[in-house]
Amino acid sequence: MSLLEAVVLGVVQGITEFLPISSTAHLRIVPALCGWGDPGAAYSAVIQLGTVAAVLTYFGKDIVALTKGFVQGLKEKKPFGTQESRLAWFVGLGTIPIVVCGLAFKGFIKHELRSLWVISGSMIVLGLVLAAAERLAKHQRTIEQLSLKDALIIGGWQALALIPGSSRSGTTITGGLWQGMKRADAARYSFLLSIPSTAMAGLYELKDVFKDESRPSVLAIAVGTVVSFAVGMAAIAGLLRFLRTRSMAVFVVYRLVLGVALIALLKAGVLQP
């Protein structure tokens, strides 16, 4: 992998990790369109650590508050006693479904599901579900009004992100919308919920990347990760600002158009699955 490829893939990861358009899909699509090799699921997971660092940095004060609330709740034997402790527990419990499913279907996810046919279908299906949520959901509740039931349901939505093309932020924001959350609050919770699962996935795959003799160079991995961090910071701020005043319609249209275009390119033989 050249440094140009590493930079491009870092930019792609940084932007698409937080927008509801699927980072995994774009890390598969962009190399295919450029004539590059598939960077692989392990490399994709590792450079996610850059976007994890972006979330940790951007929401640093929130994370400190959640951690303090969690510890204080345990000390006082009131784990759900404050808003901060409740939210910390919700993030932890909401992570369980994706961890269980990820470990159970690891091989299938890393190989069979990385097909561009699967990705194109996921882009379209989630786009339609997101469109329905935009139209039918109430968009009234804030992150402070989340319940344990909401957290578990949104956690289930996050597990769907294991299907390439569905998008982790896309599934969790969609889940939040169906639970009646405001768009910006659904996105904010989605970002916080992403921290445990993406961090664990990146660290878990790190060992596999360095065992693989055909892996990208350490420099390429480092460059991709650093670039994804910088671009990810901008993407978080941009999406939160955008969703305070606008709908998800542009992302719905993008997903549908890209999904249909992928199918057309695959059928024409321009791209290989």
Coordinates of C-alpha atoms in Angstrom, one line a residue:
M1 CA 0.0 0.0 0.0
S2 CA 1.4 3.4 -1.0
L3 CA 1.2 6.4 1.2
L4 CA -1.2 8.0 -1.2
E5 CA -3.5 5.0 -0.7
A6 CA -3.1 5.3 3.1
V7 CA -4.0 9.0 3.0
V8 CA -7.0 8.5 0.8
L9 CA -8.3 5.6 2.9
G10 CA -7.7 7.6 6.1
V11 CA -9.8 10.5 4.6
V12 CA -12.5 8.0 3.6
Q13 CA -12.6 6.4 7.0
G14 CA -12.6 9.8 8.9
I15 CA -15.6 11.1 6.9
T16 CA -17.7 7.9 6.5
E17 CA -17.3 6.5 10.0
F18 CA -19.6 9.2 11.4
L19 CA -21.9 9.9 8.4
P20 CA -24.6 7.3 8.0
I21 CA -23.2 6.0 4.7
S22 CA -20.9 3.2 5.9
S23 CA -17.1 3.4 6.3
T24 CA -16.7 -0.3 5.6
A25 CA -18.6 0.1 2.3
H26 CA -16.4 3.0 1.2
L27 CA -13.2 1.3 2.2
R28 CA -14.2 -1.5 -0.1
I29 CA -15.6 0.7 -2.9
V30 CA -12.9 3.4 -3.2
P31 CA -10.0 0.9 -3.7
A32 CA -12.1 -1.0 -6.2
L33 CA -12.8 2.1 -8.3
C34 CA -9.2 3.2 -8.1
G35 CA -7.9 -0.2 -9.1
W36 CA -6.3 -0.8 -5.7
G37 CA -6.5 -4.1 -3.7
D38 CA -9.0 -4.6 -1.0
P39 CA -7.3 -3.3 2.2
G40 CA -9.1 -6.0 4.2
A41 CA -11.3 -6.0 7.2
A42 CA -8.4 -6.1 9.6
Y43 CA -6.8 -2.9 8.2
S44 CA -10.2 -1.2 8.1
A45 CA -10.7 -2.0 11.8
V46 CA -7.3 -0.8 12.8
I47 CA -7.5 2.6 11.2
Q48 CA -10.9 3.0 13.0
L49 CA -8.7 3.6 16.1
G50 CA -8.1 7.0 14.6
T51 CA -11.8 7.8 14.6
V52 CA -12.1 6.3 18.1
A53 CA -9.5 8.8 19.2
A54 CA -11.5 11.6 17.5
V55 CA -14.6 10.7 19.5
L56 CA -12.6 10.5 22.7
T57 CA -11.1 13.9 22.0
Y58 CA -14.3 15.6 20.8
F59 CA -16.4 14.3 23.7
G60 CA -13.6 14.3 26.3
K61 CA -15.6 16.2 28.9
D62 CA -18.6 14.1 28.5
I63 CA -16.6 10.9 28.8
V64 CA -14.9 12.1 32.0
A65 CA -18.3 13.0 33.4
L66 CA -19.8 9.6 32.4
T67 CA -16.8 7.8 34.0
K68 CA -17.1 9.7 37.2
G69 CA -20.8 9.1 37.3
F70 CA -20.3 5.4 36.7
V71 CA -17.7 5.0 39.5
Q72 CA -19.8 7.2 41.9
G73 CA -22.9 5.1 41.2
L74 CA -21.0 1.9 42.0
K75 CA -19.6 3.4 45.3
E76 CA -23.1 4.6 46.4
K77 CA -24.7 1.3 45.1
K78 CA -27.0 3.4 42.9
P79 CA -25.8 2.6 39.4
F80 CA -28.7 4.5 37.8
G81 CA -28.7 7.3 40.3
T82 CA -27.6 10.1 38.0
Q83 CA -27.9 11.0 34.4
E84 CA -24.2 10.4 33.9
S85 CA -24.2 7.0 35.5
R86 CA -27.3 5.9 33.6
L87 CA -25.8 7.0 30.3
A88 CA -22.5 5.2 31.0
W89 CA -24.4 1.9 31.8
F90 CA -26.5 2.4 28.6
V91 CA -23.4 2.7 26.5
G92 CA -21.9 -0.4 28.1
L93 CA -25.1 -2.5 27.9
G94 CA -25.8 -1.3 24.4
T95 CA -22.4 -2.6 23.2
I96 CA -23.1 -6.2 24.2
P97 CA -25.1 -7.2 21.1
I98 CA -22.5 -6.1 18.6
V99 CA -19.7 -7.8 20.6
V100 CA -21.6 -11.1 20.8
C101 CA -22.6 -11.1 17.2
G102 CA -19.1 -9.9 16.0
L103 CA -17.4 -12.8 17.8
A104 CA -20.0 -15.4 16.7
F105 CA -19.9 -14.4 13.0
K106 CA -16.3 -13.1 12.7
G107 CA -15.2 -15.3 9.8
F108 CA -18.4 -14.8 7.8
I109 CA -18.2 -11.0 8.3
K110 CA -14.6 -10.7 7.2
H111 CA -15.0 -12.7 4.1
E112 CA -18.4 -13.6 2.6
L113 CA -20.1 -10.4 3.7
R114 CA -17.5 -8.1 2.2
S115 CA -19.0 -8.7 -1.3
L116 CA -20.0 -5.6 -3.2
W117 CA -23.3 -7.3 -3.8
V118 CA -24.0 -7.4 -0.1
I119 CA -22.8 -3.8 0.3
S120 CA -25.0 -2.5 -2.4
G121 CA -28.0 -4.2 -1.0
S122 CA -27.3 -2.9 2.5
M123 CA -26.9 0.6 1.2
I124 CA -30.3 0.5 -0.3
V125 CA -32.2 -1.3 2.4
L126 CA -30.8 0.9 5.3
G127 CA -31.5 3.9 3.1
L128 CA -35.2 3.0 2.9
V129 CA -35.4 2.3 6.6
L130 CA -33.7 5.6 7.4
A131 CA -36.2 7.4 5.1
A132 CA -39.1 5.8 6.9
A133 CA -37.7 6.8 10.3
E134 CA -37.2 10.4 9.0
R135 CA -40.8 10.5 7.9
L136 CA -42.6 8.6 10.7
A137 CA -40.5 9.1 13.8
K138 CA -41.5 11.9 16.3
H139 CA -38.0 13.6 16.7
Q140 CA -38.9 14.9 20.2
R141 CA -36.8 13.1 22.8
T142 CA -33.3 14.1 24.0
I143 CA -30.4 12.0 25.1
E144 CA -31.3 12.8 28.7
Q145 CA -34.6 11.0 28.2
L146 CA -33.2 7.7 27.1
S147 CA -34.4 4.6 29.0
L148 CA -32.7 1.2 29.5
K149 CA -35.1 -0.2 27.0
D150 CA -34.1 2.4 24.4
A151 CA -30.4 1.6 25.0
L152 CA -30.9 -2.1 24.5
I153 CA -32.9 -1.5 21.3
I154 CA -30.4 0.9 19.9
G155 CA -27.7 -1.6 20.8
G156 CA -29.5 -4.2 18.7
W157 CA -29.6 -1.8 15.8
Q158 CA -25.8 -1.3 16.2
A159 CA -25.2 -5.1 15.8
L160 CA -26.7 -4.7 12.3
A161 CA -23.7 -2.6 11.4
L162 CA -21.7 -5.8 11.2
I163 CA -23.2 -6.2 7.7
P164 CA -21.0 -4.2 5.4
G165 CA -22.8 -1.3 3.8
S166 CA -25.3 -0.8 6.6
S167 CA -23.2 1.7 8.6
R168 CA -22.7 1.7 12.3
S169 CA -23.7 5.3 12.7
G170 CA -26.4 4.8 10.2
T171 CA -28.0 1.9 12.1
T172 CA -27.7 3.5 15.5
I173 CA -29.0 6.9 14.4
T174 CA -31.8 5.2 12.7
G175 CA -32.5 3.2 15.9
G176 CA -32.5 6.4 17.9
L177 CA -34.9 8.1 15.5
W178 CA -37.3 5.2 15.7
Q179 CA -37.2 5.6 19.5
G180 CA -38.4 9.2 19.0
M181 CA -35.0 10.9 19.5
K182 CA -34.1 14.3 17.9
R183 CA -31.6 13.9 15.1
A184 CA -28.7 15.6 16.8
D185 CA -29.3 13.7 20.0
A186 CA -29.5 10.4 18.2
A187 CA -26.2 11.2 16.5
R188 CA -24.5 12.3 19.7
Y189 CA -25.6 9.0 21.4
S190 CA -24.5 7.1 18.4
F191 CA -21.0 8.6 18.7
L192 CA -20.7 7.7 22.4
L193 CA -22.0 4.2 21.8
S194 CA -19.4 3.7 19.1
I195 CA -16.4 4.0 21.4
P196 CA -16.3 0.6 23.1
S197 CA -17.2 -1.5 20.0
T198 CA -14.9 0.3 17.5
A199 CA -12.0 0.4 20.0
M200 CA -12.3 -3.3 20.8
A201 CA -12.6 -4.2 17.1
G202 CA -9.5 -2.2 16.3
L203 CA -7.4 -3.6 19.1
Y204 CA -8.6 -7.1 18.4
E205 CA -7.6 -6.9 14.7
L206 CA -4.3 -5.2 15.4
K207 CA -2.6 -8.5 16.2
D208 CA -3.9 -10.1 12.9
V209 CA -2.7 -7.1 10.8
F210 CA 0.9 -7.5 12.1
K211 CA 0.8 -11.3 11.6
D212 CA -0.2 -11.0 8.0
E213 CA 2.9 -11.0 5.7
S214 CA 1.0 -9.1 3.0
R215 CA -0.2 -6.4 5.4
P216 CA 0.4 -2.7 4.6
S217 CA 3.6 -1.2 6.1
V218 CA 3.6 0.2 9.6
L219 CA 4.0 3.7 8.2
A220 CA 0.9 3.2 5.9
I221 CA -1.2 2.0 8.9
A222 CA 0.0 4.9 11.0
V223 CA -0.6 7.5 8.3
G224 CA -4.1 6.1 7.7
T225 CA -4.9 6.2 11.4
V226 CA -3.7 9.8 11.9
V227 CA -5.5 11.1 8.9
S228 CA -8.7 9.4 10.0
F229 CA -8.4 11.1 13.4
A230 CA -8.0 14.6 11.9
V231 CA -10.8 14.2 9.3
G232 CA -13.0 12.4 11.9
M233 CA -12.9 15.4 14.3
A234 CA -14.2 17.6 11.5
A235 CA -16.8 15.1 10.5
I236 CA -18.2 14.9 14.0
A237 CA -18.5 18.6 14.4
G238 CA -20.0 19.0 10.9
L239 CA -22.7 16.3 11.3
L240 CA -23.9 17.5 14.7
R241 CA -24.1 21.1 13.3
F242 CA -25.9 19.9 10.2
L243 CA -28.5 17.8 12.1
R244 CA -29.5 20.6 14.4
T245 CA -31.3 22.3 11.5
R246 CA -31.6 19.7 8.7
S247 CA -33.0 16.2 8.0
M248 CA -31.3 13.0 7.0
A249 CA -32.7 13.2 3.5
V250 CA -29.4 13.9 1.8
F251 CA -27.9 10.7 3.3
V252 CA -31.0 8.7 2.2
V253 CA -30.6 9.9 -1.4
Y254 CA -26.8 9.2 -1.3
R255 CA -27.3 5.7 -0.1
L256 CA -30.0 4.9 -2.6
V257 CA -28.0 6.4 -5.6
L258 CA -24.8 4.7 -4.6
G259 CA -26.5 1.3 -4.0
V260 CA -28.1 1.4 -7.4
A261 CA -24.9 2.6 -9.1
L262 CA -22.9 -0.3 -7.5
I263 CA -25.4 -2.8 -8.8
A264 CA -25.2 -1.3 -12.3
L265 CA -21.4 -1.4 -12.2
L266 CA -21.3 -5.0 -11.0
K267 CA -23.7 -6.1 -13.6
A268 CA -21.7 -4.3 -16.3
G269 CA -18.5 -6.0 -15.1
V270 CA -16.8 -2.7 -14.3
L271 CA -16.4 -3.8 -10.7
Q272 CA -15.8 -7.3 -9.4
P273 CA -17.7 -8.5 -6.3

